[in-house]
Structure formats: C-alpha cells, structure tokens
Coordinates of C-alpha atoms and ligand atoms in Angstrom, one line a residue:
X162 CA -3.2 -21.5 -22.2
X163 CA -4.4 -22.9 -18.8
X164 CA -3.9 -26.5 -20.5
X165 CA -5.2 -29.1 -17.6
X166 CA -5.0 -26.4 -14.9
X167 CA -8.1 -25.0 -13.4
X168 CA -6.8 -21.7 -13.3
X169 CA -4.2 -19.7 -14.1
X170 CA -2.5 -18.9 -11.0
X171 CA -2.1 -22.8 -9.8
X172 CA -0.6 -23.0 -13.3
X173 CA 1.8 -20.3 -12.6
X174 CA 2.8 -21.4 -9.1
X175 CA 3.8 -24.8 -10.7
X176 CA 5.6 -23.1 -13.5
X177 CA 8.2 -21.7 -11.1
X178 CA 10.7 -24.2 -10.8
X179 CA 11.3 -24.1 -14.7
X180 CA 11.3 -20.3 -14.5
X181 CA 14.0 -20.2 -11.6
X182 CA 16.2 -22.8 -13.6
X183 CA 15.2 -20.4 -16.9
X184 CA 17.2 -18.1 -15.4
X185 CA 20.1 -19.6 -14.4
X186 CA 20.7 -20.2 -17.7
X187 CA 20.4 -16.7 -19.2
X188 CA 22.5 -15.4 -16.8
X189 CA 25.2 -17.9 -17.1
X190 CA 27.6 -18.2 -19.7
X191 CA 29.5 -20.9 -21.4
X192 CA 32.2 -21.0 -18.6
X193 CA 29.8 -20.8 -16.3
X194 CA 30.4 -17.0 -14.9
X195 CA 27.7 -14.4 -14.7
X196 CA 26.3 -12.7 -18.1
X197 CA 25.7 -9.5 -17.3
X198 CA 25.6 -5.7 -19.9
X199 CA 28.9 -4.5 -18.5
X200 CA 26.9 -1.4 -18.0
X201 CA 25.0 -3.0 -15.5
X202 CA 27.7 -3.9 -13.6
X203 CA 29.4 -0.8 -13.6
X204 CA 25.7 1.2 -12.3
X205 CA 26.0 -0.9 -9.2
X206 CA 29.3 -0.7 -8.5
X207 CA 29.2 3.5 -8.8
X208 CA 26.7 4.0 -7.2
X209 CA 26.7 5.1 -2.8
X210 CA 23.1 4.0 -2.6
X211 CA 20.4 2.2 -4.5
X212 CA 17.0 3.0 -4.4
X213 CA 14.6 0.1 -4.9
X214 CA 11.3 1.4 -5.9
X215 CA 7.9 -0.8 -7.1
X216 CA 4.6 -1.4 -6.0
X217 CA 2.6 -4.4 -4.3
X218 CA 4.4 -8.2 -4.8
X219 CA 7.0 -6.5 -6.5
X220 CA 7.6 -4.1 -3.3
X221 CA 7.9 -7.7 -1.4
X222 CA 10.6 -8.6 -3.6
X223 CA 12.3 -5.3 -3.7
X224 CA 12.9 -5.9 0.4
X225 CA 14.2 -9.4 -0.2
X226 CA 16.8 -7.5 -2.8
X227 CA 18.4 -5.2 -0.3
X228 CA 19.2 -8.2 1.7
X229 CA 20.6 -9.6 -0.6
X230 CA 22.4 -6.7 -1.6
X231 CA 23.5 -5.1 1.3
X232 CA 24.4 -8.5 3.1
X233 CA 26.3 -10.1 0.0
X234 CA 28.0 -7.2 -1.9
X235 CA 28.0 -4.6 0.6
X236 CA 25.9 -1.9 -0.9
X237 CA 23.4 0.1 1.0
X238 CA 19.5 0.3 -0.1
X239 CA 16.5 1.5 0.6
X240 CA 13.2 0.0 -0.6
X241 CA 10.6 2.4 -1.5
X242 CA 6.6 2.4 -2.3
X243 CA 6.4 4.3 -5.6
X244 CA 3.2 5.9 -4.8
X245 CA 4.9 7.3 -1.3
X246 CA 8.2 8.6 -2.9
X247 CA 6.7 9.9 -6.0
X248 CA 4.9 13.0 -3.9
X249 CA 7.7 12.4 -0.7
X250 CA 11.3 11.9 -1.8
X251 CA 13.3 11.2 0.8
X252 CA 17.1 12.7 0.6
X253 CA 18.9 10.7 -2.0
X254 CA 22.5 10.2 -1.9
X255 CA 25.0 12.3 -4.0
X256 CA 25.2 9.1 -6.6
X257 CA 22.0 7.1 -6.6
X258 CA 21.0 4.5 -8.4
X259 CA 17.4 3.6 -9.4
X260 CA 15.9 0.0 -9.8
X261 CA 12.6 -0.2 -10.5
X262 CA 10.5 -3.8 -10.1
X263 CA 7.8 -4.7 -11.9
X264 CA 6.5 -7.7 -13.6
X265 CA 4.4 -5.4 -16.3
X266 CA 6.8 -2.6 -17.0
X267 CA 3.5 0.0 -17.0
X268 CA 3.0 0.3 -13.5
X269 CA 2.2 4.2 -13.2
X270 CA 3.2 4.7 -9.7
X271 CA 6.9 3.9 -10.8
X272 CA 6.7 5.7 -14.0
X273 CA 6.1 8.3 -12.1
X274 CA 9.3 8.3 -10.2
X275 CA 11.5 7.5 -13.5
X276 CA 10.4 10.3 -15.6
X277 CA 11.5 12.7 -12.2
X278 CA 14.9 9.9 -11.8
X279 CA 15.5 10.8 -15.7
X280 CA 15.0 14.3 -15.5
X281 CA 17.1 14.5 -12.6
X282 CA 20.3 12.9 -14.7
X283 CA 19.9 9.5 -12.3
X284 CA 20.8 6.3 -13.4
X285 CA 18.1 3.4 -13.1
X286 CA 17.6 -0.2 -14.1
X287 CA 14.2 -2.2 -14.5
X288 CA 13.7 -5.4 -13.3
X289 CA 10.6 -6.8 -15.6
X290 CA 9.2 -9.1 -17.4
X291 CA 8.3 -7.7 -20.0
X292 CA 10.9 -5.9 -22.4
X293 CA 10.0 -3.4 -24.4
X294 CA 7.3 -2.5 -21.9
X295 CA 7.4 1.2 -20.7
X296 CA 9.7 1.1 -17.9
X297 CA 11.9 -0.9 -19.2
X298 CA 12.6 1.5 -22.6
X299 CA 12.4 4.3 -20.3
X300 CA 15.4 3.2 -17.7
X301 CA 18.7 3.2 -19.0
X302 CA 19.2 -0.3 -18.5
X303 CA 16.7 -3.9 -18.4
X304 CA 17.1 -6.7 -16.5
X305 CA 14.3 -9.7 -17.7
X306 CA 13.0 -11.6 -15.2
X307 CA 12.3 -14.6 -18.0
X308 CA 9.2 -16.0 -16.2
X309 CA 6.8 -15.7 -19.1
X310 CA 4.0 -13.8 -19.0
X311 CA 1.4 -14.3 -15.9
X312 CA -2.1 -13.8 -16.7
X313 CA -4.0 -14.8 -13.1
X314 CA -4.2 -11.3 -11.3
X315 CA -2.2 -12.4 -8.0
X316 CA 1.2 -12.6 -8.9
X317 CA 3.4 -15.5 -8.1
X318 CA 6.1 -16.7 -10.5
X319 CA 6.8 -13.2 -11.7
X320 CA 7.8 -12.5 -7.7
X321 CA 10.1 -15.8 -7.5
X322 CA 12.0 -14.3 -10.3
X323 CA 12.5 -11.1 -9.5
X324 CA 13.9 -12.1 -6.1
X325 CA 16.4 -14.9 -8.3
X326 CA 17.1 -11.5 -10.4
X327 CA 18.4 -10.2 -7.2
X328 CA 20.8 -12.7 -5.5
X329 CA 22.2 -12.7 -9.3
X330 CA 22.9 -9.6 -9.0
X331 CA 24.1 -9.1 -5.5
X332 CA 26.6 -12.6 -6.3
X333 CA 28.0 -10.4 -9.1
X334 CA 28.7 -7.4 -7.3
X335 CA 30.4 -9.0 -4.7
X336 CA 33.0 -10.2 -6.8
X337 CA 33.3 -7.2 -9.0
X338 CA 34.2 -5.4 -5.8
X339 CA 36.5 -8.6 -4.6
X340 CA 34.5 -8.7 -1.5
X341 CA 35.3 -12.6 -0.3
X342 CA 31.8 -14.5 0.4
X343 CA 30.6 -17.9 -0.1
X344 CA 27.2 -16.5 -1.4
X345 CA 26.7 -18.4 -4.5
X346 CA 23.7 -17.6 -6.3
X347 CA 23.6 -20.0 -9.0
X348 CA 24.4 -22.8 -7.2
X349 CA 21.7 -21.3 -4.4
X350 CA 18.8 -21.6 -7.6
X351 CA 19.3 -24.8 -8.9
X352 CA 18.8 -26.1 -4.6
X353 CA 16.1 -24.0 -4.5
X354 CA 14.3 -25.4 -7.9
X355 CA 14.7 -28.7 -7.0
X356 CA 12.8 -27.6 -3.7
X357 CA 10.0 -25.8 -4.9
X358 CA 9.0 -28.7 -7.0
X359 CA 9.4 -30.6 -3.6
X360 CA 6.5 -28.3 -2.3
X361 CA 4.2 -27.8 -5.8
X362 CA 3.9 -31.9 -5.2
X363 CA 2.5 -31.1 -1.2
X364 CA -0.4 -29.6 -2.3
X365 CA -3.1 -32.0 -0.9
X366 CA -1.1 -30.4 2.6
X367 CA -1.8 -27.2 1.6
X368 CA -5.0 -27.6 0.4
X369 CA -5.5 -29.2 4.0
X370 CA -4.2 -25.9 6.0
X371 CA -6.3 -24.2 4.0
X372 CA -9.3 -26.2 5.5
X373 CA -8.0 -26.5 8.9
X374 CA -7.6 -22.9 9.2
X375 CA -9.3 -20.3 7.0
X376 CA -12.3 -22.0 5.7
X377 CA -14.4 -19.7 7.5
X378 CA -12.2 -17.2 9.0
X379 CA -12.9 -13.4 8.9
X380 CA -9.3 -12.5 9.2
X381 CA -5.6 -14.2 9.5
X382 CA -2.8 -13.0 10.9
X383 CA 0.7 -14.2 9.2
X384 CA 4.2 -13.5 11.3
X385 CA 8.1 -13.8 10.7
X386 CA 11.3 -11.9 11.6
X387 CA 14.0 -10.2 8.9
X388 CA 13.7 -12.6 6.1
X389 CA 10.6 -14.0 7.2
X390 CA 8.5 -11.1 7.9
X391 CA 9.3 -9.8 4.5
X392 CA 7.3 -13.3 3.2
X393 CA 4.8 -13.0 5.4
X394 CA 3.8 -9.8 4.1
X395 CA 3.4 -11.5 0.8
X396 CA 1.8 -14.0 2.0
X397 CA -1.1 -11.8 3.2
X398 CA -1.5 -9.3 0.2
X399 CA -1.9 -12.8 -1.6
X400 CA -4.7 -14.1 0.7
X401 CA -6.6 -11.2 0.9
X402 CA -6.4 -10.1 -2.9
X403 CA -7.8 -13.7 -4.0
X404 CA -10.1 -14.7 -0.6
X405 CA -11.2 -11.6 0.7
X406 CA -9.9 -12.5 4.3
X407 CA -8.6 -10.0 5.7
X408 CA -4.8 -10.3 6.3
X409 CA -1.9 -8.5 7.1
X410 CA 1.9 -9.6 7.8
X411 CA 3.7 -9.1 11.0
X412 CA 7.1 -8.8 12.3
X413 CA 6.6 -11.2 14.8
X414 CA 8.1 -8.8 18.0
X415 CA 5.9 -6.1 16.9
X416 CA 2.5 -7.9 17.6
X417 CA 2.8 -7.0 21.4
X418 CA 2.6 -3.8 20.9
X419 CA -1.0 -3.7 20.2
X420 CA -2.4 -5.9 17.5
X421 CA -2.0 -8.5 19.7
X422 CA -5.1 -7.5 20.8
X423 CA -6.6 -8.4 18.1
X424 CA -6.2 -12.2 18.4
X425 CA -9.2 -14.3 19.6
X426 CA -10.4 -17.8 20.1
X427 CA -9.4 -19.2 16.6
X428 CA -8.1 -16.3 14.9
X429 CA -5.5 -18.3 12.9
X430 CA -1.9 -16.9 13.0
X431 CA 0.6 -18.5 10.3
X432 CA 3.8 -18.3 11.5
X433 CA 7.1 -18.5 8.9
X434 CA 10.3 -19.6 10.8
X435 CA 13.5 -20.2 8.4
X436 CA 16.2 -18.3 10.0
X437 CA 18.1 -19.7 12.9
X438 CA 18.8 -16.6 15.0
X439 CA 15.4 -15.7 15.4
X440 CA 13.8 -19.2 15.5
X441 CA 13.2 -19.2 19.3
X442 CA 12.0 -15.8 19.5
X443 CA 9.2 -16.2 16.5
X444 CA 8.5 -19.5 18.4
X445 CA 7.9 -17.2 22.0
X446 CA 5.4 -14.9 19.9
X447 CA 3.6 -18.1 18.6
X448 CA 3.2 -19.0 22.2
X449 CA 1.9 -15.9 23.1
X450 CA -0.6 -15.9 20.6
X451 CA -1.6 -19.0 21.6
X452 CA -2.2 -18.3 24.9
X453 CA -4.9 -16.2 23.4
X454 CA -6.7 -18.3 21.7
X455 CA -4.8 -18.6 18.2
X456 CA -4.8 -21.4 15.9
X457 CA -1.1 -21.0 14.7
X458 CA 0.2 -23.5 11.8
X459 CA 3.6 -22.7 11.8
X460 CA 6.2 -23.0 8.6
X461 CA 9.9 -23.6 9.3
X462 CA 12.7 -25.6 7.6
X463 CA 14.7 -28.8 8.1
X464 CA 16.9 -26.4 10.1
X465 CA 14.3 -24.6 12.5
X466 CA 11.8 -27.1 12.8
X467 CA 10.4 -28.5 16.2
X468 CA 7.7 -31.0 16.6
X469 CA 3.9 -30.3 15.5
X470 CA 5.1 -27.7 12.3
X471 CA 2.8 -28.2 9.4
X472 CA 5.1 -27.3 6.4
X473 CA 8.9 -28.3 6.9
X474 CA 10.8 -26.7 3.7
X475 CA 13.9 -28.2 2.7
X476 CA 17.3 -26.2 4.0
X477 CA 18.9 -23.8 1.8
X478 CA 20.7 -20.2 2.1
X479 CA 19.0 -18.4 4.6
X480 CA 19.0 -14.8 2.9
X481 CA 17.1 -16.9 0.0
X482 CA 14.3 -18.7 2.4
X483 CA 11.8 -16.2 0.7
X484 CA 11.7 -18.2 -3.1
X485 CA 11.1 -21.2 -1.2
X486 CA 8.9 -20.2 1.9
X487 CA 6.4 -18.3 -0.6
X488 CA 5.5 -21.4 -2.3
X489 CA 2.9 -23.1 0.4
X490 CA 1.7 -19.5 1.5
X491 CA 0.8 -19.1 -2.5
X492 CA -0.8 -22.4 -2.4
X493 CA -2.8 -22.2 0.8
X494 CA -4.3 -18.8 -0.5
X495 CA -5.3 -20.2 -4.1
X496 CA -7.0 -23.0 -1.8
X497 CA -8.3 -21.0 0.4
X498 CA -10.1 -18.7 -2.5
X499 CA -10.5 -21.7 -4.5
X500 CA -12.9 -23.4 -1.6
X501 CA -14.9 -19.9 -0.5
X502 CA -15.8 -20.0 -4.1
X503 CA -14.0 -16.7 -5.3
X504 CA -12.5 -16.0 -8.5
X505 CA -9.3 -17.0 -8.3
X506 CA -7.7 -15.6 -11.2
X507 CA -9.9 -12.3 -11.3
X508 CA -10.7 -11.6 -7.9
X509 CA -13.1 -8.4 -7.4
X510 CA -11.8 -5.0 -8.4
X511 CA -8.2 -5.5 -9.6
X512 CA -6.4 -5.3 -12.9
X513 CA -3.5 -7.0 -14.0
X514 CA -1.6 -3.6 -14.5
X515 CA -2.0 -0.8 -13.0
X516 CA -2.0 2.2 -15.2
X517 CA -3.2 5.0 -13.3
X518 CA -1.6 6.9 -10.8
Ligands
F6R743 C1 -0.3 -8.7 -6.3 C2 -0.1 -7.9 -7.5 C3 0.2 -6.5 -7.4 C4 1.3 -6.0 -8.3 C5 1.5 -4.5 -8.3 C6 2.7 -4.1 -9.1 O1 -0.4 -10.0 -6.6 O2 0.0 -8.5 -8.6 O3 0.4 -6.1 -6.1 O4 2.5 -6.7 -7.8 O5 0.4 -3.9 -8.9 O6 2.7 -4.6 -10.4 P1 3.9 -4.6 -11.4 O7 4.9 -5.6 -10.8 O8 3.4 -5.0 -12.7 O9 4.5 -3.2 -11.4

C-alpha cells in the first residue's frame, strides 16, 4: 500500500534506508561474521571468472558488482547484457561461474542464458528478490536481496540492494581467500543508511533541480568516470523511462569524441563526481561543456566538492558511492516526471517484468 505516498516509487526510494539496514541483518550472524550457504562461498572461491548477466537497472548494478569484486576479493568478471550474450557468447573461462540479477526472478532474457549455463554443467547463483521466482529455482544457488516487493515500474530500492548484495559478497570472499583489505561491507552499509536518509530528507532540493534544469528540456545528458559513470547510466535509464526526456549516461572523457556535439545553449548536463582520482578531470569535461552552452548541476561528496555543487553527499567508501549517489538522481527524475505530468509509476509502454524474450 502506497499509505501517505503519492506514488509508489517516492515510497520505494524512501524505503531504502530500512531495506539496506534489512540486510545487514540477514547476512550477519550472532557474532557478527557473514551468513552465507557454505555453497555459496565455495562457487566464488572456485571459480577463474564470473559472469554477471541481467538486464536494465539490474545490468547497472551488475557493473557496480565487478568492482566490487574484482577490487575487494580479487576475482575477475565480466558484466553482460542477457539479451547480447544469449545469441553472442563470448569465450567463457574453463570454470565459470554464473550470477544472474534480477529484482523479479522472470526476466526472460536471463532465463534464456540459464537454461544454456545449466545445460552446459555451469554453476550460477541469482541475485533476486523474489524467491521461489523462476530464476531463482532454476540456479543452483539464491541470494535475496530482502527489499520487499517494488510495485512502481522504475526500479529503485530493488537496485540499492542488489549492489549491498554485492560488497557482501565481495567482503566475504576476500577473507575466505585471506586476501588482507580494510573493505568492510557491513560497517560500509550501516554509513551508507544513515546517509541515504540524509538525502530522502533533501527532497525540496531535488525537487528544485528538477525545476531548474529539466522542466522543459528535450534531452539531458548525465556524466561520471569508473564508479561514477556506472550511476550515471542509471541515472538516465531512470529519467527517460518515467519523463520521456531523452537521456543517456556518459563516461565523462568519452563526450569529446563526438556527442559533445550534441550540447547546446541549455542542454543540461548532470555531472556525478565521488571519486577523488578522477575529480579534476570530470570537473575539465564540465567546463568544456559549459563553454558550449550547458547548464551543468554537478553532484560530488564532502570529499570532491568545490564551490557552486548542488548535491554534496556525505563521504563514505568510494567503490560504494553508487547506493548513495543514486538517491538524488532517483529523486530528480520522479520530480521531473512528477511535474511534466507523466505517470510516474506506469509510465508508457513498460511492464514490471519482462517475460518475453
Ligand atoms: C528499470 C527497470 C528495468 C529492469 C529490467 C530487469 O527501472 O525496472 O530496466 O531493471 O527489466 O528486470 P529484473 O531485474 O526484474 O530482471
């Protein structure tokens, strides 16, 4: 039930500081260690190479996971789109392990590549929420991504929790393999909680970007670097899927090589800046688009941030920025629907799963 909400997906955005502390309690034990199926455990610690493979949002988080996996316990992925590897595989590795992402478990497009995975022998896992859906009793193993179920179309909460999933499950592979790191995940959450509940109370500021910039706007541009451009691409399937605005997510270096020629008097350019080795550089592409004409509004973090940002997000890990930085780009989008009179929670020709291939 909606309750006092307008819609379902401000609900859901709100919800996701009791979904990311949710799971740091089912996958915690008494002693406070990692609960995980043993069997888990052992899949990712066999394996020579995971293959991520989803659709959409869940795609998003899937390259957010092999950060988090490669950089904290070592172990090389790739992130693929299951509609492109189901009729293109690439070479796989000699022991490969599968984890599919999605929030509704029916998603055909990765069903698709599971029933070739199983017939192939291959190990997989599925990150959903929902259990007892039909990826997760396909795949030999489920992990739950607890963040109750998510009825607006555009997902939110259901991302966040797949990506917490994720630096769980990178935190606990690193120490099964003894690899020395500081990365802790759970501690990591609970900062990250506490922030996005900083951000779900800035929403008169977000509802204000969302004036400022995209009230009448054709298109929008959104750019980052490594962490960041994996957020900003969420960032724009979520505008245009609710607002109809066409968006698209850029890593921010790649913009000279032709769209920048795009840009115009008042195209607006959102720019996401949380990660300190590329802050100057994502800051030298803001310029240039600038010096075009752009309205930029840029997003960076008590670490990053320089005079004139709009959205400064508290500091926490920097391979976790995503859960955090997603939150105002989820916002501005719902406002930005909400005030060109779309419908938020059922925008135009989308369905909440996607059955067909
Ligand atoms: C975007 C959205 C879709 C889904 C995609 C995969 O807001 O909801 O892009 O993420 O259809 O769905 P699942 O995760 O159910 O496999």
């Amino acid at each position: 039930e909606k309750g006092t909400y307008s819609h379902f997906m401000l609900k859901e955005i709100d919800e996701q500081p009791f979904v990311i502390r949710n799971i740091i309690q089912k996958y915690q034990d008494e002693s406070g260690d990692i609960k995980l199926d043993e069997n888990i455990r052992a899949a990712i610690n066999d394996t020579d190479r995971i293959y991520i493979i989803a659709a959409g949002t869940s795609y998003h988080a899937g390259l957010v996971g092999k950060e988090m996996l490669e950089k904290v316990a070592k172990k090389p992925v790739e992130v693929h789109i299951a509609s492109e590897f189901l009729y293109n595989e690439p070479l796989l590795s000699s022991n490969p392990l599968f984890i599919f992402i999605s929030q509704s478990g029916e998603t055909a497009d990765s069903r698709g590549v599971l029933v070739n995975a199983k017939k192939n022998g291959y190990r997989s896992i599925t990150i959903t929420n929902v259990p007892g859906s039909t990826l997760s009793r396909e795949a030999d193993f489920t992990l739950h991504t607890y963040a109750g179920p998510e009825i607006a179309v555009a997902s939110t909460k259901a991302y966040t929790a797949q990506m917490a999933v994720f630096s769980i499950l990178a935190m606990d592979s690193a120490r099964a393999q003894e690899i020395q790191t500081d990365f802790n995940a759970i501690q990591e959450l609970s900062l990250i909680a506490n922030a996005m509940e900083v951000l779900c109370d800035q929403k008169d500021v977000m509802e204000q970007i969302a004036r400022d910039y995209l009230l009448e706007t054709r298109n929008c541009f959104f750019i980052g670097r490594s962490m960041d451009y994996s957020v900003v691409q969420e960032g724009a399937l979520k505008l245009k899927e609710i607002s109809y605005i066409q968006a698209e997510g850029f890593a921010g270096g790649e913009l000279k090589h032709g769209t920048i020629a795009l840009i115009e008097d008042g195209t607006p350019v959102i720019a996401v800046t949380t990660q300190k080795a590329t802050n100057l550089n994502i800051r030298g592409n803001v310029r240039e688009v600038e010096a075009r004409g752009a309205n930029a509004c840029i997003i960076s973090t008590e670490d990053t941030k320089q005079d004139g940002d709009r959205i400064v997000l508290p500091t926490i890990n920097e391979l976790m920025t995503p859960l955090v930085s997603v939150i105002p780009l989820q916002l501005i989008s719902y406002y930005a629907a909400l005030h060109r009179g779309c419908d938020v929670d059922k925008p135009r020709n989308l369905a909440k799963s996607v059955t067909v291939e």
